[in-house]
Short mmCIF file of C-alpha atoms and ligand atoms in Angstrom, two decimals:
data_model
loop_
_atom_site.label_atom_id
_atom_site.label_comp_id
_atom_site.label_asym_id
_atom_site.label_seq_id
_atom_site.Cartn_x
_atom_site.Cartn_y
_atom_site.Cartn_z
CA MET A 1 12.75 -52.68 -54.78
CA LYS A 2 15.69 -53.99 -53.44
CA ARG A 3 13.46 -53.98 -49.30
CA LYS A 4 9.91 -55.56 -51.72
CA LEU A 5 12.40 -58.45 -52.74
CA ALA A 6 13.01 -58.60 -49.64
CA LEU A 7 9.81 -58.34 -48.27
CA MET A 8 8.35 -61.39 -50.00
CA MET A 9 11.14 -63.37 -50.02
CA VAL A 10 10.62 -63.16 -45.71
CA ALA A 11 6.76 -63.93 -46.86
CA ALA A 12 8.04 -67.11 -48.38
CA MET A 13 10.03 -68.29 -44.92
CA THR A 14 8.38 -69.79 -42.10
CA MET A 15 10.61 -69.45 -39.57
CA ALA A 16 14.35 -68.11 -39.38
CA SER A 17 16.99 -70.73 -38.29
CA VAL A 18 19.77 -70.43 -36.00
CA VAL A 19 22.81 -71.20 -37.85
CA GLY A 20 24.99 -70.98 -34.96
CA CYS A 21 26.77 -70.83 -31.35
CA GLY A 22 26.53 -67.06 -30.00
CA GLY A 23 29.14 -64.79 -28.13
CA GLY A 24 28.55 -63.18 -25.04
CA SER A 25 29.11 -66.10 -22.71
CA ASP A 26 31.98 -67.57 -20.48
CA GLU A 27 33.40 -70.22 -22.97
CA ALA A 28 35.54 -69.05 -25.77
CA ALA A 29 33.21 -68.69 -28.70
CA PRO A 30 34.21 -69.57 -31.79
CA ALA A 31 35.67 -66.40 -34.16
CA ALA A 32 32.39 -64.62 -35.93
CA ALA A 33 29.79 -67.06 -34.60
CA GLU A 34 26.84 -65.82 -36.42
CA THR A 35 23.16 -66.46 -34.67
CA GLU A 36 19.71 -65.24 -35.77
CA THR A 37 16.86 -64.46 -33.79
CA GLU A 38 13.88 -66.87 -34.70
CA ALA A 39 11.88 -64.56 -36.73
CA PRO A 40 8.09 -64.72 -35.60
CA ALA A 41 5.95 -67.53 -37.45
CA GLU A 42 5.05 -65.64 -40.65
CA THR A 43 1.35 -66.49 -41.92
CA GLU A 44 1.89 -67.37 -46.10
CA ALA A 45 1.34 -63.66 -46.87
CA PRO A 46 -1.59 -62.89 -49.55
CA ALA A 47 -0.28 -63.19 -52.50
CA GLU A 48 0.46 -59.47 -53.26
CA THR A 49 -0.75 -57.86 -56.37
CA GLU A 50 -0.08 -54.22 -57.17
CA ALA A 51 -3.90 -53.92 -57.73
CA GLU A 52 -4.65 -54.62 -54.24
CA ALA A 53 -1.43 -53.72 -52.53
CA PRO A 54 -1.22 -49.78 -51.72
CA ALA A 55 1.90 -48.96 -54.06
CA GLU A 56 4.97 -48.50 -51.69
CA THR A 57 6.90 -45.47 -52.18
CA GLU A 58 10.19 -45.76 -52.21
CA ALA A 59 10.81 -44.57 -48.99
CA GLU A 60 8.30 -46.69 -47.26
CA ALA A 61 9.73 -49.64 -48.47
CA GLU A 62 12.96 -48.56 -47.13
CA ALA A 63 11.84 -47.54 -43.85
CA PRO A 64 10.90 -51.06 -42.10
CA ALA A 65 9.61 -50.14 -38.76
CA ALA A 66 7.42 -47.95 -39.85
CA SER A 67 6.08 -50.39 -42.43
CA GLY A 68 5.47 -52.76 -39.05
CA ASP A 69 7.81 -55.32 -41.40
CA VAL A 70 11.01 -57.76 -39.29
CA ILE A 71 13.72 -54.73 -39.01
CA ARG A 72 17.56 -56.95 -39.88
CA VAL A 73 19.57 -56.04 -38.71
CA GLY A 74 23.80 -56.64 -38.24
CA PHE A 75 25.78 -56.38 -34.90
CA ALA A 76 29.54 -57.19 -35.36
CA GLN A 77 29.84 -57.15 -31.53
CA VAL A 78 33.55 -57.29 -29.66
CA GLY A 79 33.79 -60.41 -28.04
CA HIS A 80 33.03 -61.75 -24.60
CA GLU A 81 36.02 -61.42 -23.19
CA SER A 82 34.23 -58.96 -20.25
CA ASP A 83 30.84 -58.63 -17.27
CA TRP A 84 30.90 -55.52 -19.34
CA ARG A 85 31.07 -56.77 -22.86
CA THR A 86 28.15 -59.96 -21.57
CA ALA A 87 26.06 -57.37 -20.12
CA ALA A 88 26.30 -54.76 -23.95
CA THR A 89 26.05 -58.49 -25.85
CA GLN A 90 22.48 -59.08 -23.91
CA SER A 91 20.54 -56.02 -23.93
CA ALA A 92 21.31 -55.87 -27.30
CA GLN A 93 19.74 -59.73 -27.83
CA THR A 94 16.79 -58.51 -25.46
CA VAL A 95 15.91 -54.95 -27.19
CA PHE A 96 16.82 -56.81 -30.72
CA SER A 97 14.22 -59.58 -30.06
CA ALA A 98 11.63 -60.75 -32.53
CA GLU A 99 8.80 -59.93 -30.57
CA ASN A 100 9.97 -56.30 -30.89
CA GLY A 101 10.49 -56.48 -34.08
CA TYR A 102 13.32 -57.55 -35.12
CA GLU A 103 15.46 -60.11 -36.25
CA LEU A 104 19.13 -59.86 -34.95
CA SER A 105 22.34 -61.90 -36.13
CA PHE A 106 24.61 -61.18 -34.14
CA VAL A 107 28.65 -61.94 -34.60
CA ASP A 108 30.62 -62.62 -31.72
CA CYS A 109 34.40 -61.34 -33.19
CA ASP A 110 36.28 -62.76 -30.38
CA ASN A 111 38.45 -59.45 -30.29
CA ASP A 112 39.88 -60.45 -33.67
CA SER A 113 39.58 -57.26 -36.37
CA ALA A 114 40.35 -59.40 -39.15
CA ALA A 115 36.67 -61.09 -38.24
CA GLN A 116 34.96 -58.33 -37.43
CA LEU A 117 35.49 -56.76 -40.56
CA GLU A 118 34.11 -59.79 -42.11
CA ALA A 119 30.98 -60.57 -40.38
CA VAL A 120 29.97 -56.18 -41.24
CA ARG A 121 31.11 -57.47 -45.49
CA ASN A 122 28.63 -60.93 -44.82
CA PHE A 123 25.91 -58.64 -43.17
CA ILE A 124 26.31 -56.31 -46.43
CA GLN A 125 25.57 -59.42 -48.70
CA GLN A 126 22.65 -60.14 -46.15
CA ASP A 127 20.90 -57.23 -47.33
CA MET A 128 21.08 -56.16 -43.93
CA ASP A 129 17.98 -53.37 -42.94
CA TYR A 130 20.96 -51.74 -40.37
CA ILE A 131 24.13 -52.91 -39.06
CA ILE A 132 25.81 -52.16 -35.75
CA ILE A 133 29.37 -51.82 -34.68
CA ASP A 134 31.51 -52.58 -31.95
CA PRO A 135 34.67 -51.60 -33.42
CA ILE A 136 37.53 -53.97 -31.32
CA VAL A 137 40.02 -51.07 -32.65
CA SER A 138 39.46 -47.44 -34.11
CA THR A 139 40.79 -47.04 -37.31
CA GLY A 140 40.88 -49.59 -40.53
CA TRP A 141 36.89 -48.55 -40.88
CA ASP A 142 36.44 -46.24 -43.66
CA ALA A 143 36.52 -48.69 -46.91
CA VAL A 144 34.16 -51.17 -44.93
CA LEU A 145 31.78 -47.95 -44.35
CA THR A 146 32.24 -46.85 -48.03
CA GLU A 147 30.64 -49.92 -49.28
CA CYS A 148 27.77 -49.58 -46.23
CA GLU A 149 26.85 -46.94 -47.68
CA ASP A 150 27.05 -47.76 -51.51
CA ALA A 151 24.73 -50.91 -50.26
CA GLY A 152 22.38 -48.47 -48.72
CA ILE A 153 22.56 -49.93 -45.52
CA PRO A 154 22.65 -47.30 -42.50
CA VAL A 155 25.65 -48.27 -39.78
CA VAL A 156 24.76 -47.56 -35.73
CA VAL A 157 28.03 -47.06 -34.29
CA ILE A 158 27.82 -47.73 -29.79
CA ASP A 159 30.54 -48.45 -27.20
CA ARG A 160 34.13 -47.97 -29.07
CA THR A 161 34.99 -45.18 -31.99
CA ILE A 162 35.85 -44.77 -34.93
CA ASP A 163 38.30 -42.37 -35.81
CA ASP A 164 38.67 -42.70 -38.68
CA SER A 165 35.62 -42.59 -40.99
CA ASP A 166 32.59 -41.05 -40.14
CA LYS A 167 30.18 -43.05 -42.41
CA TYR A 168 27.75 -43.81 -39.57
CA VAL A 169 24.47 -43.14 -38.72
CA SER A 170 25.08 -42.28 -35.05
CA TRP A 171 27.99 -42.88 -32.51
CA VAL A 172 26.59 -44.19 -29.05
CA GLY A 173 28.41 -44.06 -25.86
CA SER A 174 30.63 -43.58 -23.23
CA ASP A 175 34.04 -40.31 -23.07
CA PHE A 176 36.67 -42.70 -22.27
CA LYS A 177 38.53 -39.81 -21.93
CA VAL A 178 36.41 -38.04 -19.33
CA GLU A 179 36.15 -41.55 -17.28
CA GLY A 180 40.44 -40.88 -17.21
CA LEU A 181 39.58 -37.92 -16.20
CA ALA A 182 37.13 -38.33 -12.87
CA CYS A 183 39.59 -41.13 -12.07
CA GLY A 184 42.12 -38.77 -11.94
CA GLU A 185 40.68 -35.76 -10.33
CA TRP A 186 39.02 -38.31 -7.57
CA LEU A 187 42.38 -39.68 -7.17
CA ALA A 188 43.89 -36.08 -6.19
CA ALA A 189 41.16 -35.32 -4.00
CA TYR A 190 41.54 -39.07 -2.51
CA ALA A 191 45.30 -38.48 -1.62
CA GLU A 192 44.63 -34.34 -0.51
CA ALA A 193 42.31 -35.60 1.98
CA LYS A 194 44.03 -38.76 3.11
CA GLY A 195 47.69 -36.79 3.19
CA ILE A 196 49.34 -39.20 0.72
CA SER A 197 51.58 -36.69 -0.90
CA GLU A 198 53.14 -38.83 -3.12
CA ILE A 199 51.43 -41.24 -6.35
CA ASN A 200 53.27 -43.71 -7.36
CA ALA A 201 50.84 -45.81 -10.12
CA LEU A 202 51.04 -48.92 -11.80
CA VAL A 203 48.56 -49.46 -14.80
CA ILE A 204 46.96 -52.32 -16.46
CA GLU A 205 45.66 -51.05 -19.92
CA GLY A 206 42.77 -52.81 -21.90
CA SER A 207 43.40 -53.69 -25.06
CA THR A 208 45.92 -52.56 -27.43
CA GLY A 209 43.68 -49.84 -29.87
CA ALA A 210 40.73 -49.61 -27.91
CA SER A 211 39.43 -46.25 -27.73
CA ALA A 212 38.38 -46.65 -24.39
CA THR A 213 42.03 -47.91 -23.74
CA ILE A 214 42.92 -44.41 -25.27
CA GLY A 215 40.85 -42.09 -23.93
CA ARG A 216 41.35 -43.53 -19.97
CA THR A 217 45.10 -43.67 -20.45
CA GLU A 218 44.63 -39.83 -22.00
CA GLY A 219 42.54 -39.07 -19.11
CA PHE A 220 44.40 -40.39 -16.18
CA LYS A 221 47.76 -39.37 -17.83
CA GLU A 222 46.67 -35.47 -17.81
CA ILE A 223 46.60 -35.37 -14.00
CA ALA A 224 49.36 -37.87 -13.65
CA ASP A 225 51.08 -34.45 -15.27
CA ARG A 226 49.32 -31.77 -13.52
CA GLU A 227 49.65 -33.36 -10.39
CA GLY A 228 54.15 -35.22 -10.59
CA TRP A 229 52.48 -38.10 -10.09
CA THR A 230 54.26 -40.85 -11.17
CA ILE A 231 53.18 -43.81 -13.43
CA LEU A 232 55.76 -46.39 -12.72
CA ASP A 233 54.44 -48.60 -16.13
CA SER A 234 51.37 -48.94 -18.70
CA GLN A 235 50.88 -52.27 -19.67
CA ASP A 236 48.24 -53.53 -21.98
CA GLY A 237 45.62 -56.73 -19.76
CA ASP A 238 43.91 -56.74 -22.76
CA PHE A 239 40.14 -56.02 -20.88
CA THR A 240 40.12 -59.65 -19.34
CA GLU A 241 40.64 -61.17 -15.36
CA ALA A 242 43.50 -63.85 -16.81
CA GLY A 243 45.46 -60.31 -18.61
CA GLY A 244 45.53 -58.56 -15.48
CA GLN A 245 46.39 -60.93 -13.41
CA GLU A 246 49.15 -61.80 -15.48
CA VAL A 247 49.93 -58.07 -15.71
CA MET A 248 49.37 -57.73 -12.25
CA GLU A 249 51.80 -60.50 -11.24
CA SER A 250 54.88 -58.56 -13.28
CA TYR A 251 54.28 -55.76 -11.88
CA CYS A 252 54.23 -57.80 -7.65
CA GLN A 253 58.06 -59.08 -9.70
CA SER A 254 58.98 -55.57 -10.59
CA TYR A 255 57.97 -52.85 -8.85
CA ALA A 256 58.06 -54.61 -5.58
CA GLY A 257 57.28 -51.72 -2.15
CA GLN A 258 57.49 -48.96 -5.43
CA PHE A 259 54.12 -48.70 -5.96
CA ASN A 260 50.58 -47.11 -4.09
CA VAL A 261 48.11 -46.73 -6.29
CA VAL A 262 46.88 -49.68 -9.37
CA ILE A 263 44.58 -48.29 -11.94
CA CYS A 264 42.76 -51.02 -13.78
CA GLN A 265 41.50 -49.95 -16.65
CA ASN A 266 38.42 -52.43 -16.19
CA ASP A 267 36.56 -54.85 -13.73
CA ASN A 268 37.58 -57.98 -14.75
CA GLU A 269 41.24 -56.78 -14.71
CA ALA A 270 40.87 -55.26 -11.14
CA TYR A 271 39.89 -59.12 -10.07
CA GLY A 272 43.03 -60.62 -11.54
CA ALA A 273 44.56 -58.37 -9.82
CA MET A 274 43.69 -58.65 -5.98
CA THR A 275 44.19 -62.29 -6.88
CA ALA A 276 47.39 -61.42 -7.93
CA MET A 277 48.69 -58.68 -5.15
CA ASP A 278 46.78 -61.45 -2.65
CA ALA A 279 49.73 -64.23 -3.90
CA ALA A 280 52.18 -61.76 -3.35
CA GLY A 281 51.53 -60.28 -0.01
CA VAL A 282 50.65 -56.58 -0.74
CA THR A 283 46.93 -54.76 0.84
CA TYR A 284 44.89 -53.38 -0.73
CA GLY A 285 41.67 -50.95 -0.47
CA VAL A 286 40.28 -49.11 2.47
CA ASP A 287 43.08 -50.45 4.62
CA GLY A 288 45.32 -51.55 2.35
CA ASP A 289 48.69 -50.59 0.89
CA VAL A 290 47.56 -49.75 -2.58
CA ILE A 291 44.80 -48.20 -3.73
CA ILE A 292 42.79 -49.56 -6.79
CA VAL A 293 40.01 -48.09 -8.99
CA SER A 294 38.42 -50.31 -11.94
CA PHE A 295 36.36 -48.70 -14.78
CA ASP A 296 32.53 -49.93 -16.40
CA SER A 297 31.55 -50.51 -12.49
CA ASN A 298 29.71 -53.67 -13.08
CA LYS A 299 27.75 -54.68 -9.66
CA PRO A 300 30.20 -57.35 -9.26
CA ALA A 301 32.89 -54.44 -8.71
CA VAL A 302 30.22 -52.33 -6.85
CA GLN A 303 30.27 -55.08 -3.83
CA LEU A 304 34.35 -54.93 -3.89
CA VAL A 305 33.50 -51.20 -3.18
CA LEU A 306 30.75 -51.27 -0.67
CA ASP A 307 32.79 -54.39 0.62
CA GLY A 308 36.50 -51.55 0.86
CA LYS A 309 38.61 -53.93 -1.71
CA LEU A 310 38.61 -51.59 -4.15
CA ASN A 311 38.54 -47.92 -3.78
CA ALA A 312 36.64 -46.28 -6.62
CA THR A 313 35.23 -47.51 -10.43
CA PHE A 314 34.40 -45.64 -12.41
CA GLU A 315 30.84 -46.32 -14.40
CA CYS A 316 31.18 -47.16 -18.60
CA ASN A 317 27.46 -48.24 -19.77
CA PRO A 318 26.98 -50.51 -21.77
CA LEU A 319 22.79 -50.15 -22.16
CA ALA A 320 23.17 -48.63 -25.34
CA ALA A 321 21.06 -51.18 -27.17
CA PRO A 322 17.76 -48.85 -25.85
CA THR A 323 19.00 -45.54 -27.26
CA VAL A 324 20.09 -47.85 -30.57
CA ASP A 325 16.39 -49.06 -30.75
CA GLU A 326 15.58 -45.31 -30.51
CA VAL A 327 17.29 -44.50 -33.71
CA ILE A 328 16.54 -46.93 -35.40
CA LYS A 329 12.59 -46.04 -35.42
CA GLN A 330 14.03 -42.17 -35.75
CA LEU A 331 15.16 -43.28 -39.05
CA ALA A 332 12.68 -45.31 -39.95
CA ALA A 333 10.12 -42.17 -40.00
CA GLY A 334 12.45 -40.29 -42.28
CA GLU A 335 13.89 -38.48 -39.09
CA THR A 336 17.79 -37.96 -38.17
CA PRO A 337 19.19 -38.69 -35.36
CA GLU A 338 21.55 -36.68 -32.80
CA LYS A 339 25.61 -37.72 -35.04
CA GLU A 340 27.07 -38.02 -30.69
CA ILE A 341 24.79 -39.96 -28.00
CA TYR A 342 26.70 -40.04 -25.07
CA MET A 343 25.75 -42.35 -22.31
CA ALA A 344 24.94 -41.23 -18.53
CA GLU A 345 27.37 -42.67 -16.38
CA ALA A 346 28.08 -42.68 -12.55
CA TRP A 347 31.75 -42.30 -10.32
CA LEU A 348 31.50 -44.78 -7.65
CA ALA A 349 33.96 -44.41 -3.64
CA SER A 350 33.84 -46.89 -0.71
CA GLU A 351 33.84 -44.05 1.98
CA ASP A 352 32.31 -40.79 2.21
CA ILE A 353 35.44 -38.58 1.87
CA VAL A 354 35.26 -36.67 -1.44
CA SER A 355 31.78 -35.40 -2.01
CA SER A 356 32.21 -34.72 -5.72
CA ILE A 357 34.98 -33.55 -8.07
CA THR A 358 35.57 -30.98 -11.06
CA VAL A 359 35.50 -32.58 -14.73
CA ASN A 360 36.16 -30.49 -17.83
CA GLY A 361 34.84 -27.79 -15.41
CA GLU A 362 31.81 -29.37 -14.55
CA GLU A 363 31.11 -30.04 -11.11
CA GLN A 364 30.13 -34.35 -10.84
CA PRO A 365 29.09 -36.10 -7.44
CA ILE A 366 30.94 -38.98 -6.07
CA ILE A 367 28.82 -41.63 -5.32
CA HIS A 368 29.19 -42.98 -1.39
CA VAL A 369 28.34 -47.02 -1.63
CA THR A 370 26.21 -48.24 0.65
CA ASP A 371 23.83 -51.52 0.35
CA GLU A 372 20.99 -49.41 -1.38
CA VAL A 373 23.29 -47.82 -3.89
CA LEU A 374 24.67 -51.35 -5.13
CA ALA A 375 20.76 -52.83 -5.10
CA ASN A 376 19.71 -50.33 -7.49
CA ARG A 377 22.81 -50.54 -9.94
CA ALA A 378 21.31 -52.50 -13.51
CA TYR A 379 23.55 -54.41 -14.57
C1 GZL B 401 34.44 -50.02 -22.95
C2 GZL B 401 34.19 -51.30 -23.46
C3 GZL B 401 35.37 -51.88 -22.85
C4 GZL B 401 35.28 -51.95 -21.10
C5 GZL B 401 35.78 -53.06 -21.28
O1 GZL B 401 33.07 -48.94 -23.13
O2 GZL B 401 34.85 -50.92 -25.03
O3 GZL B 401 35.59 -53.27 -23.37
O4 GZL B 401 35.40 -50.92 -20.56
C6 GZL B 401 35.13 -54.59 -22.54
O5 GZL B 401 35.18 -54.33 -20.01
O6 GZL B 401 35.74 -55.17 -22.63
#
């Protein structure tokens, strides 16, 4: 009944208005700014009467995609802190578009966990058909997910994980610990091939509490402990270029001449770290004194790998939206999607020295970055 009432309201509307300014841009969007895509112009629906309209079963009424109606999706996005985030947002706005039969309410939560919980509660009030969450932090979710469940609104989690509740249909994302393990295994093989016997590493972490930070930190440390490396320091760079620069400036002061590896937990932190090392006269990359790596592997970072400025980058695929679209269509068709869906990812290096690594017993190729590899990058 809820769905039928919503349909009649939508039929009475002509266009959903744009209600705010969106996130996903470089400008600091106001927290929890909400935007809606414009729904296709609705022709005046014929007066619906029980006699004329075939009776909808509850299941049909609850399955907007199956009935061809506009699918109303609320998306609570982390923020706009990085190139990765911009790529993820743009992918969602492309997939959940009016021409694809969606009406997207997008909220840029500006890295503010309280704003993100509020955005989800607003989506419940707005009676969304589906709610998508990329959780800023991995805890504090069970209460609001219970409210979604009580309201009968399926939730799909993307990218970062929720670790204190499983009240969602599916999670689509990356194995962050595997990314950290891959980084460690590549460094171990690279150091051996280069005859580097001692590793003294500095880590620029992502946002505290984010599952991406937790997993990458844990994975790299597991290899560092196994290999007997020293991690001199590990501080939060908040996944931003400014954060990476600020932390690296401090490191150049505190650990001058002591470090030969910098692990940046995303591309933007690496760009900031490079600025700081340039200013401090520290050389890095294939021909430098310091090995520097990043996670995410956006195209500008892969260009730096091709140029030898970045020794390696470990991909984290931001394009989850097409998979979420498939999950929604499965739900609308009454099917049960997988609970965990992992994105395909690659490990890329500047030199053709390490050809493969073994992570969790699985051999994985190291891609040597060439002009062709760069040209074929999707984002
Ligand atoms: C990882 C994602 C992280 C990226 C950063 O899936 O959550 O957040 O690695 C982004 O670039 O800020």
